[in-house]
């Protein structure tokens, strides 16, 4: 039996919003609000199960008993981070992708701007070590190869450099003309952005990530948007808490190498 899945269009976002209402995730909001990402469903009129993809993050919701649920679970990029909200979905993923998954925890933080103290963040900017320069990511830096060597995801979710400059925000730290650390908008949504941060291995443990993250957070607060933080490991948790974020909860995430 051939099961067909369909790429969702803008008219389905309202219906998908109710399906994904348990997700307090800015990446899901990015799609549902029309900023970036794609979605796939079992039916273009009355979907019962759906998949939302933003970058390499993939989210599932809806009726796990739908005939299209398994097909959607195979509709993955080669390397994916999959997030679901129910035990039923988790068990299904672990069954379908047995031998191809690594299960680990990411960490969600409370989304409250009152936790982010401007004076506290401003002090970090004063700690920039000698020989380093803090800059906003402009047109030339957005195309600077050393920026993308630190992290390909500083601008990857945007359609072009121009699109990034129009809709994204970022700061970086340079040493001898090369980007060695950065903090940027991985994705955007109506009320804010999701932070992507990275440091070149040769320049870690100097406080650079703290400084560049503080610059980005302060810029967001000045613009009245929220700089959302989601941590993939204990180091990211420690940095977030240093900046003022308060942990909400850990949650299960599946790394799936679909071509494995």
Coordinates of C-alpha atoms in Angstrom, one line a residue:
X1 CA 0.0 0.0 0.0
X2 CA 1.4 3.4 -1.0
X3 CA 1.1 6.1 1.6
X4 CA 1.3 9.7 0.4
X5 CA 2.4 12.6 2.5
X6 CA 2.0 16.2 1.5
X7 CA 4.0 19.4 2.0
X8 CA 1.8 21.7 4.0
X9 CA 0.9 25.2 2.7
X10 CA 0.3 28.4 4.6
X11 CA -3.4 27.7 4.9
X12 CA -2.8 24.7 7.2
X13 CA -0.8 26.6 9.9
X14 CA -3.9 27.4 12.1
X15 CA -4.8 23.7 12.2
X16 CA -1.3 22.6 12.9
X17 CA -1.0 25.2 15.7
X18 CA -3.6 23.2 17.7
X19 CA -1.8 20.0 17.0
X20 CA 1.6 21.4 18.3
X21 CA 0.2 23.3 21.2
X22 CA 2.2 21.2 23.7
X23 CA 5.5 22.4 22.2
X24 CA 6.9 25.5 24.0
X25 CA 9.5 25.7 21.3
X26 CA 10.6 28.7 19.3
X27 CA 11.5 26.6 16.3
X28 CA 8.0 25.3 16.0
X29 CA 6.7 28.9 16.3
X30 CA 9.1 29.9 13.5
X31 CA 7.2 27.6 11.2
X32 CA 3.7 28.2 12.5
X33 CA 4.2 32.0 12.2
X34 CA 5.5 31.7 8.7
X35 CA 9.2 32.7 9.2
X36 CA 11.1 29.6 8.2
X37 CA 10.9 25.8 8.0
X38 CA 8.6 23.3 6.3
X39 CA 5.8 20.9 7.4
X40 CA 4.5 17.6 6.0
X41 CA 1.1 16.1 6.7
X42 CA -1.2 13.2 5.9
X43 CA -4.0 15.3 4.4
X44 CA -4.1 18.9 3.0
X45 CA -7.7 19.5 4.2
X46 CA -7.9 17.8 7.6
X47 CA -4.5 16.7 8.7
X48 CA -4.4 14.2 11.6
X49 CA -0.6 13.8 11.9
X50 CA 2.2 16.2 11.0
X51 CA 5.9 16.8 10.9
X52 CA 7.6 20.2 11.2
X53 CA 11.2 20.7 10.2
X54 CA 13.4 23.8 10.9
X55 CA 17.0 23.1 9.9
X56 CA 18.0 19.7 11.3
X57 CA 15.4 19.9 14.1
X58 CA 12.3 17.8 13.4
X59 CA 9.0 17.7 15.4
X60 CA 6.1 15.3 15.3
X61 CA 2.6 15.6 16.7
X62 CA -0.9 14.2 16.0
X63 CA -2.4 10.7 15.7
X64 CA 0.4 8.2 15.9
X65 CA -2.1 5.5 14.6
X66 CA -2.4 7.4 11.3
X67 CA -1.2 5.3 8.3
X68 CA 1.0 8.2 7.4
X69 CA 2.8 8.4 10.7
X70 CA 5.5 5.8 9.8
X71 CA 6.0 7.4 6.4
X72 CA 6.6 10.8 8.1
X73 CA 9.1 9.2 10.4
X74 CA 11.2 8.2 7.4
X75 CA 10.9 11.7 5.9
X76 CA 14.1 12.9 7.4
X77 CA 17.4 14.7 6.4
X78 CA 20.5 12.5 6.8
X79 CA 21.3 13.9 10.3
X80 CA 18.3 14.9 12.4
X81 CA 17.4 15.9 15.9
X82 CA 13.9 14.7 16.5
X83 CA 11.7 15.9 19.4
X84 CA 8.2 14.7 20.4
X85 CA 6.0 15.2 23.4
X86 CA 4.4 11.9 24.2
X87 CA 5.7 8.5 25.3
X88 CA 3.7 6.9 22.5
X89 CA 5.7 8.9 19.9
X90 CA 9.0 8.1 21.7
X91 CA 8.3 4.4 21.6
X92 CA 7.3 4.5 18.0
X93 CA 10.5 6.4 17.1
X94 CA 12.6 3.9 19.0
X95 CA 10.9 1.0 17.2
X96 CA 11.0 2.5 13.6
X97 CA 14.6 3.7 13.9
X98 CA 16.1 1.0 16.1
X99 CA 19.9 0.9 15.5
X100 CA 20.0 4.4 14.0
X101 CA 19.3 6.5 17.1
X102 CA 21.1 8.1 20.0
X103 CA 18.8 9.3 22.7
X104 CA 20.0 12.2 24.9
X105 CA 18.7 15.2 26.8
X106 CA 18.5 18.8 25.8
X107 CA 17.6 21.6 28.3
X108 CA 14.8 24.1 28.0
X109 CA 14.9 27.5 29.8
X110 CA 12.2 29.7 31.1
X111 CA 11.3 32.4 28.5
X112 CA 11.2 35.4 30.9
X113 CA 13.0 38.7 29.9
X114 CA 13.0 39.7 33.6
X115 CA 15.6 37.1 34.3
X116 CA 18.0 38.9 32.0
X117 CA 19.6 41.8 33.8
X118 CA 21.1 44.5 31.6
X119 CA 23.7 45.7 34.2
X120 CA 24.8 42.1 34.8
X121 CA 25.3 41.5 31.0
X122 CA 27.0 44.9 30.4
X123 CA 29.7 43.9 32.8
X124 CA 30.7 40.9 30.7
X125 CA 31.3 43.2 27.7
X126 CA 34.1 44.9 29.7
X127 CA 36.0 41.7 30.0
X128 CA 37.0 41.4 26.3
X129 CA 40.6 40.2 26.3
X130 CA 43.3 42.2 24.7
X131 CA 43.8 41.3 21.0
X132 CA 40.2 40.5 20.4
X133 CA 37.5 42.7 18.8
X134 CA 33.7 42.5 19.2
X135 CA 31.7 43.3 16.1
X136 CA 28.1 43.1 14.8
X137 CA 27.8 40.7 11.9
X138 CA 27.4 42.9 8.8
X139 CA 27.4 42.1 5.1
X140 CA 31.1 41.4 4.9
X141 CA 31.3 39.3 8.1
X142 CA 28.2 37.3 7.1
X143 CA 30.2 36.0 4.1
X144 CA 33.5 35.7 5.9
X145 CA 34.6 32.0 5.7
X146 CA 36.0 32.0 9.2
X147 CA 32.5 32.8 10.6
X148 CA 31.1 29.7 9.0
X149 CA 34.1 27.6 10.1
X150 CA 33.1 28.4 13.7
X151 CA 29.5 27.4 13.0
X152 CA 27.6 26.8 9.7
X153 CA 24.4 27.6 11.5
X154 CA 24.9 31.3 12.3
X155 CA 23.1 32.1 9.0
X156 CA 22.1 28.8 7.5
X157 CA 18.4 29.0 8.1
X158 CA 18.1 32.2 6.1
X159 CA 17.6 32.3 2.3
X160 CA 20.6 34.5 1.6
X161 CA 23.0 36.9 3.2
X162 CA 20.6 39.7 2.4
X163 CA 17.8 37.8 4.0
X164 CA 19.9 37.3 7.1
X165 CA 20.8 41.0 7.3
X166 CA 17.2 41.9 7.0
X167 CA 15.8 39.4 9.5
X168 CA 18.6 38.1 11.6
X169 CA 21.0 39.5 14.3
X170 CA 24.5 38.4 15.2
X171 CA 27.7 39.4 16.8
X172 CA 31.2 37.9 16.5
X173 CA 34.6 38.3 18.1
X174 CA 37.7 38.5 15.8
X175 CA 41.3 37.8 16.4
X176 CA 43.8 39.0 13.7
X177 CA 41.0 39.5 11.3
X178 CA 39.5 36.0 11.7
X179 CA 36.2 35.2 13.4
X180 CA 36.9 33.0 16.4
X181 CA 33.5 33.2 18.3
X182 CA 30.0 34.2 17.4
X183 CA 26.4 34.4 18.6
X184 CA 23.6 34.7 16.1
X185 CA 20.0 34.0 15.3
X186 CA 19.7 30.3 14.4
X187 CA 16.0 31.0 13.8
X188 CA 13.4 33.8 14.3
X189 CA 9.8 34.0 15.4
X190 CA 7.4 36.9 16.0
X191 CA 8.6 37.6 19.5
X192 CA 12.3 36.8 19.2
X193 CA 15.0 34.5 18.1
X194 CA 16.7 31.2 19.0
X195 CA 20.4 31.7 19.8
X196 CA 23.2 29.8 18.0
X197 CA 26.6 30.2 19.6
X198 CA 30.0 28.8 18.8
X199 CA 33.7 29.3 19.6
X200 CA 36.8 28.1 17.7
X201 CA 38.5 25.3 19.7
X202 CA 41.8 27.3 19.8
X203 CA 40.0 30.2 21.6
X204 CA 37.9 28.5 24.2
X205 CA 38.0 29.0 28.0
X206 CA 38.7 32.8 27.6
X207 CA 35.1 34.0 28.3
X208 CA 34.5 34.9 24.6
X209 CA 31.2 33.0 24.4
X210 CA 29.9 34.9 27.5
X211 CA 30.9 38.2 25.9
X212 CA 29.4 37.7 22.5
X213 CA 26.2 36.1 23.9
X214 CA 25.8 39.1 26.2
X215 CA 26.1 41.5 23.2
X216 CA 23.4 39.6 21.3
X217 CA 21.1 39.4 24.3
X218 CA 21.4 43.1 25.0
X219 CA 20.6 43.9 21.4
X220 CA 17.5 41.7 21.6
X221 CA 16.3 43.4 24.8
X222 CA 16.9 46.8 23.2
X223 CA 14.7 45.7 20.3
X224 CA 12.0 44.3 22.5
X225 CA 12.4 40.7 21.3
X226 CA 13.3 37.6 23.3
X227 CA 16.7 35.8 22.9
X228 CA 15.6 32.2 23.5
X229 CA 18.2 29.7 24.8
X230 CA 18.1 26.0 24.5
X231 CA 21.0 23.9 25.6
X232 CA 22.5 20.8 24.1
X233 CA 25.0 20.0 26.9
X234 CA 26.1 20.9 30.4
X235 CA 28.5 23.5 29.1
X236 CA 25.7 25.4 27.4
X237 CA 23.6 25.0 30.5
X238 CA 26.3 26.6 32.7
X239 CA 26.8 29.5 30.3
X240 CA 23.0 30.1 30.1
X241 CA 22.8 30.2 33.9
X242 CA 25.8 32.5 34.1
X243 CA 24.0 34.9 31.8
X244 CA 20.8 34.8 33.9
X245 CA 18.6 32.2 32.3
X246 CA 16.7 29.8 34.6
X247 CA 16.2 26.2 33.8
X248 CA 12.7 25.0 32.9
X249 CA 13.3 21.3 32.3
X250 CA 15.3 18.7 30.4
X251 CA 13.7 16.9 27.6
X252 CA 14.4 13.8 25.4
X253 CA 15.9 14.3 22.0
X254 CA 16.7 11.7 19.3
X255 CA 19.7 12.0 17.0
X256 CA 18.9 10.0 14.0
X257 CA 21.3 9.1 11.2
X258 CA 18.7 8.1 8.6
X259 CA 21.3 6.9 6.0
X260 CA 23.1 4.8 8.6

